[in-house]
Tab-separated table of C-alpha atoms in Angstrom:
chain	number	residue	atom	x	y	z
A	1	SER	CA	10.693	9.421	17.814
A	2	LYS	CA	8.123	10.021	15.232
A	3	ASP	CA	5.145	12.697	14.644
A	4	TRP	CA	2.412	10.626	13.859
A	5	THR	CA	-0.073	13.156	13.254
A	6	ASP	CA	2.066	14.498	10.087
A	7	VAL	CA	1.728	11.291	8.815
A	8	LEU	CA	-1.769	10.954	9.557
A	9	ASN	CA	-2.557	14.285	7.716
A	10	LEU	CA	-0.412	14.082	4.789
A	11	ASP	CA	-2.767	13.955	1.283
A	12	ALA	CA	-1.254	12.587	-2.363
A	13	GLY	CA	0.655	15.861	-2.748
A	14	ASP	CA	2.589	15.886	0.198
A	15	VAL	CA	3.316	12.385	-0.114
A	16	LEU	CA	4.372	12.396	-3.669
A	17	GLU	CA	5.701	16.332	-4.169
A	18	CYS	CA	8.585	15.148	-1.706
A	19	THR	CA	12.437	15.896	-4.105
A	20	ALA	CA	14.453	15.797	-0.959
A	21	THR	CA	17.366	13.132	-1.847
A	22	PRO	CA	20.847	12.187	0.431
A	23	THR	CA	22.084	13.574	-2.182
A	24	ASP	CA	21.202	17.400	-1.743
A	25	GLY	CA	21.820	18.402	1.235
A	26	ALA	CA	18.689	17.843	2.866
A	27	GLU	CA	17.964	16.140	6.243
A	28	LEU	CA	16.879	12.865	6.701
A	29	PRO	CA	14.514	11.718	7.668
A	30	PHE	CA	12.218	13.924	4.859
A	31	ASN	CA	8.706	14.901	5.117
A	32	GLY	CA	6.761	12.839	2.567
A	33	GLN	CA	7.354	9.397	0.738
A	34	PRO	CA	9.526	9.222	-2.495
A	35	LEU	CA	7.345	7.693	-5.759
A	36	GLN	CA	8.453	4.322	-6.218
A	37	GLY	CA	9.093	2.035	-7.674
A	38	PHE	CA	5.727	-0.593	-8.674
A	39	SER	CA	4.687	-4.381	-8.201
A	40	GLY	CA	2.135	-4.742	-10.321
A	41	ILE	CA	0.773	-3.220	-13.083
A	42	LYS	CA	-2.365	-3.036	-15.261
A	43	THR	CA	-3.566	-1.411	-18.048
A	44	ILE	CA	-7.089	0.657	-18.480
A	45	GLY	CA	-7.477	0.136	-22.391
A	46	ASP	CA	-7.807	4.331	-22.716
A	47	GLY	CA	-3.263	4.519	-22.955
A	48	SER	CA	-3.205	4.421	-18.949
A	49	TYR	CA	-2.164	1.843	-16.551
A	50	TRP	CA	-3.258	1.500	-12.910
A	51	VAL	CA	0.545	0.985	-10.669
A	52	LEU	CA	0.580	-0.249	-7.338
A	53	THR	CA	3.175	0.587	-4.909
A	54	ASP	CA	4.940	-1.970	-3.313
A	55	ASN	CA	4.992	-2.454	0.562
A	56	GLY	CA	7.238	0.157	1.489
A	57	PHE	CA	11.023	-0.283	2.636
A	58	GLY	CA	11.329	-3.837	2.337
A	59	SER	CA	9.882	-5.171	5.059
A	60	LYS	CA	6.857	-5.256	8.110
A	61	ARG	CA	9.630	-3.867	10.690
A	62	ASN	CA	10.900	-0.944	8.972
A	63	SER	CA	7.215	0.197	6.678
A	64	PRO	CA	4.966	0.787	9.075
A	65	ASP	CA	5.357	4.623	8.076
A	66	ALA	CA	5.265	4.010	4.344
A	67	MET	CA	1.464	4.498	3.393
A	68	LEU	CA	-0.056	2.178	0.705
A	69	PHE	CA	-1.731	3.183	-2.718
A	70	PHE	CA	-1.425	3.205	-6.465
A	71	HIS	CA	-1.848	5.118	-8.943
A	72	LYS	CA	-3.741	6.472	-12.945
A	73	MET	CA	-0.573	6.912	-14.826
A	74	MET	CA	-0.108	7.900	-18.028
A	75	PRO	CA	3.101	7.352	-20.397
A	76	ASP	CA	3.847	8.749	-23.872
A	77	PHE	CA	5.369	6.764	-25.153
A	78	GLU	CA	6.702	8.652	-28.402
A	79	THR	CA	8.896	11.596	-25.261
A	80	GLY	CA	9.465	8.997	-22.723
A	81	THR	CA	7.993	10.699	-19.747
A	82	VAL	CA	5.180	9.565	-17.492
A	83	ALA	CA	2.501	11.845	-15.682
A	84	ARG	CA	1.106	10.403	-12.839
A	85	ARG	CA	-3.114	11.416	-13.077
A	86	ASP	CA	-4.267	10.032	-9.602
A	87	THR	CA	-2.960	8.721	-6.860
A	88	ILE	CA	-5.573	6.216	-4.235
A	89	PHE	CA	-4.662	5.719	-1.191
A	90	LEU	CA	-5.693	2.381	0.342
A	91	SER	CA	-7.864	2.524	3.724
A	92	ASP	CA	-9.538	0.761	6.010
A	93	PRO	CA	-12.129	2.557	8.213
A	94	ASP	CA	-14.795	-0.084	7.922
A	95	ARG	CA	-12.642	-2.168	9.516
A	96	LYS	CA	-13.043	-5.349	7.213
A	97	VAL	CA	-8.644	-5.882	8.112
A	98	PRO	CA	-8.611	-9.035	10.495
A	99	PHE	CA	-6.098	-7.653	12.536
A	100	ARG	CA	-4.633	-4.856	14.137
A	101	ILE	CA	-3.010	-2.342	11.726
A	102	ALA	CA	-0.572	0.504	12.064
A	103	TYR	CA	-3.012	2.953	12.183
A	104	GLU	CA	-5.102	1.510	14.192
A	105	GLY	CA	-6.106	4.183	16.439
A	106	THR	CA	-7.450	6.696	13.675
A	107	GLU	CA	-10.528	7.289	11.793
A	108	SER	CA	-9.161	6.792	8.435
A	109	ARG	CA	-7.057	3.436	8.885
A	110	TYR	CA	-5.197	4.074	6.327
A	111	LEU	CA	-2.779	0.925	5.464
A	112	THR	CA	0.830	0.770	5.241
A	113	GLY	CA	4.065	-1.111	4.439
A	114	ALA	CA	3.539	-3.433	7.827
A	115	ASP	CA	-0.168	-4.733	7.654
A	116	PHE	CA	0.151	-5.802	3.748
A	117	ASP	CA	3.105	-6.238	1.360
A	118	THR	CA	0.648	-5.662	-2.319
A	119	GLU	CA	2.725	-6.930	-5.145
A	120	SER	CA	-0.464	-7.251	-8.065
A	121	ILE	CA	-3.115	-5.757	-9.078
A	122	GLN	CA	-6.512	-5.992	-11.037
A	123	VAL	CA	-10.091	-3.919	-11.647
A	124	LEU	CA	-12.814	-5.868	-12.316
A	125	ASP	CA	-16.725	-4.756	-12.759
A	126	GLY	CA	-15.391	-1.271	-10.112
A	127	ASP	CA	-13.566	-3.181	-7.393
A	128	VAL	CA	-9.681	-2.900	-6.881
A	129	TRP	CA	-7.711	-6.583	-6.340
A	130	ILE	CA	-4.462	-6.329	-4.549
A	131	GLY	CA	-2.705	-9.608	-3.951
A	132	ASP	CA	-0.828	-9.389	-0.956
A	133	GLU	CA	2.512	-12.021	0.218
A	134	PHE	CA	2.344	-10.907	3.919
A	135	GLY	CA	-0.752	-13.142	4.471
A	136	PRO	CA	-0.921	-14.290	1.578
A	137	TYR	CA	-4.557	-12.260	1.201
A	138	ILE	CA	-6.522	-11.145	-1.624
A	139	ILE	CA	-7.409	-7.175	-1.112
A	140	ARG	CA	-11.092	-6.416	-2.230
A	141	ALA	CA	-10.983	-2.306	-2.417
A	142	THR	CA	-12.962	0.323	-3.969
A	143	LEU	CA	-11.392	2.397	-6.925
A	144	ASP	CA	-11.364	5.017	-4.160
A	145	GLY	CA	-9.103	2.839	-1.869
A	146	VAL	CA	-11.337	1.776	1.063
A	147	VAL	CA	-11.319	-2.374	1.896
A	148	LYS	CA	-14.365	-4.112	1.161
A	149	GLU	CA	-12.469	-7.321	2.192
A	150	VAL	CA	-9.719	-8.851	2.905
A	151	TYR	CA	-10.037	-12.823	1.711
A	152	ALA	CA	-7.153	-15.407	3.181
A	153	THR	CA	-5.716	-17.994	1.059
A	154	GLU	CA	-6.508	-21.349	1.244
A	155	LEU	CA	-5.875	-24.798	-0.708
A	156	ASP	CA	-7.722	-28.073	-0.356
A	157	GLY	CA	-10.606	-25.564	2.642
A	158	LYS	CA	-7.074	-24.978	4.513
A	159	THR	CA	-6.111	-21.239	5.083
A	160	LEU	CA	-2.600	-21.260	3.807
A	161	THR	CA	-0.090	-18.783	6.147
A	162	GLY	CA	3.330	-17.258	5.259
A	163	PRO	CA	5.975	-16.250	7.911
A	164	ASP	CA	4.948	-12.740	7.710
A	165	THR	CA	1.021	-14.111	8.320
A	166	TYR	CA	-0.140	-11.436	11.786
A	167	SER	CA	-0.376	-14.571	13.516
A	168	VAL	CA	2.616	-15.866	12.818
A	169	PHE	CA	5.823	-15.000	15.606
A	170	VAL	CA	9.066	-15.589	14.530
A	171	PRO	CA	11.646	-14.058	17.138
A	172	ALA	CA	14.099	-11.780	15.128
A	173	ALA	CA	17.500	-13.186	14.286
A	174	ALA	CA	20.288	-13.065	16.966
A	175	GLY	CA	21.763	-9.812	17.048
A	176	THR	CA	19.192	-8.135	14.838
A	177	ASP	CA	17.238	-5.950	17.277
């Protein structure tokens, strides 16, 4: 069983400074969360970029402890290096998400890969707009990651749902549990 207090007390440095890998003799699971691939990128205009981390480890079922966040990154194309300038965790302290989230009972209500599958990022007029694949939804958040609103995707006045929408139950295939 997982001690969720460890996850809930993490800050950006704890999550991103993990250097343990299965090949260096560390035992799994290791403390922290790896800085992994990005599903969205948006230029800021000063040489830096907003980049969005995907939902976690591949599915809702194995990602409830994969925190959702976006970063401000500064690439140096001459040296081939990239510096992480900031990491912003997505949270829902004002209960704007219209369904039960993985960290429902916590004060900060951080969002995880079990809640959304974040795929795209746009920053407009000081708000961050994030496209989600599970709903599909559009998430509107502040630049410090607090959800302001979650919009369902509609077509011709009808709400669209995908197989991972919270209200759709899809039974597991035989032998996968």
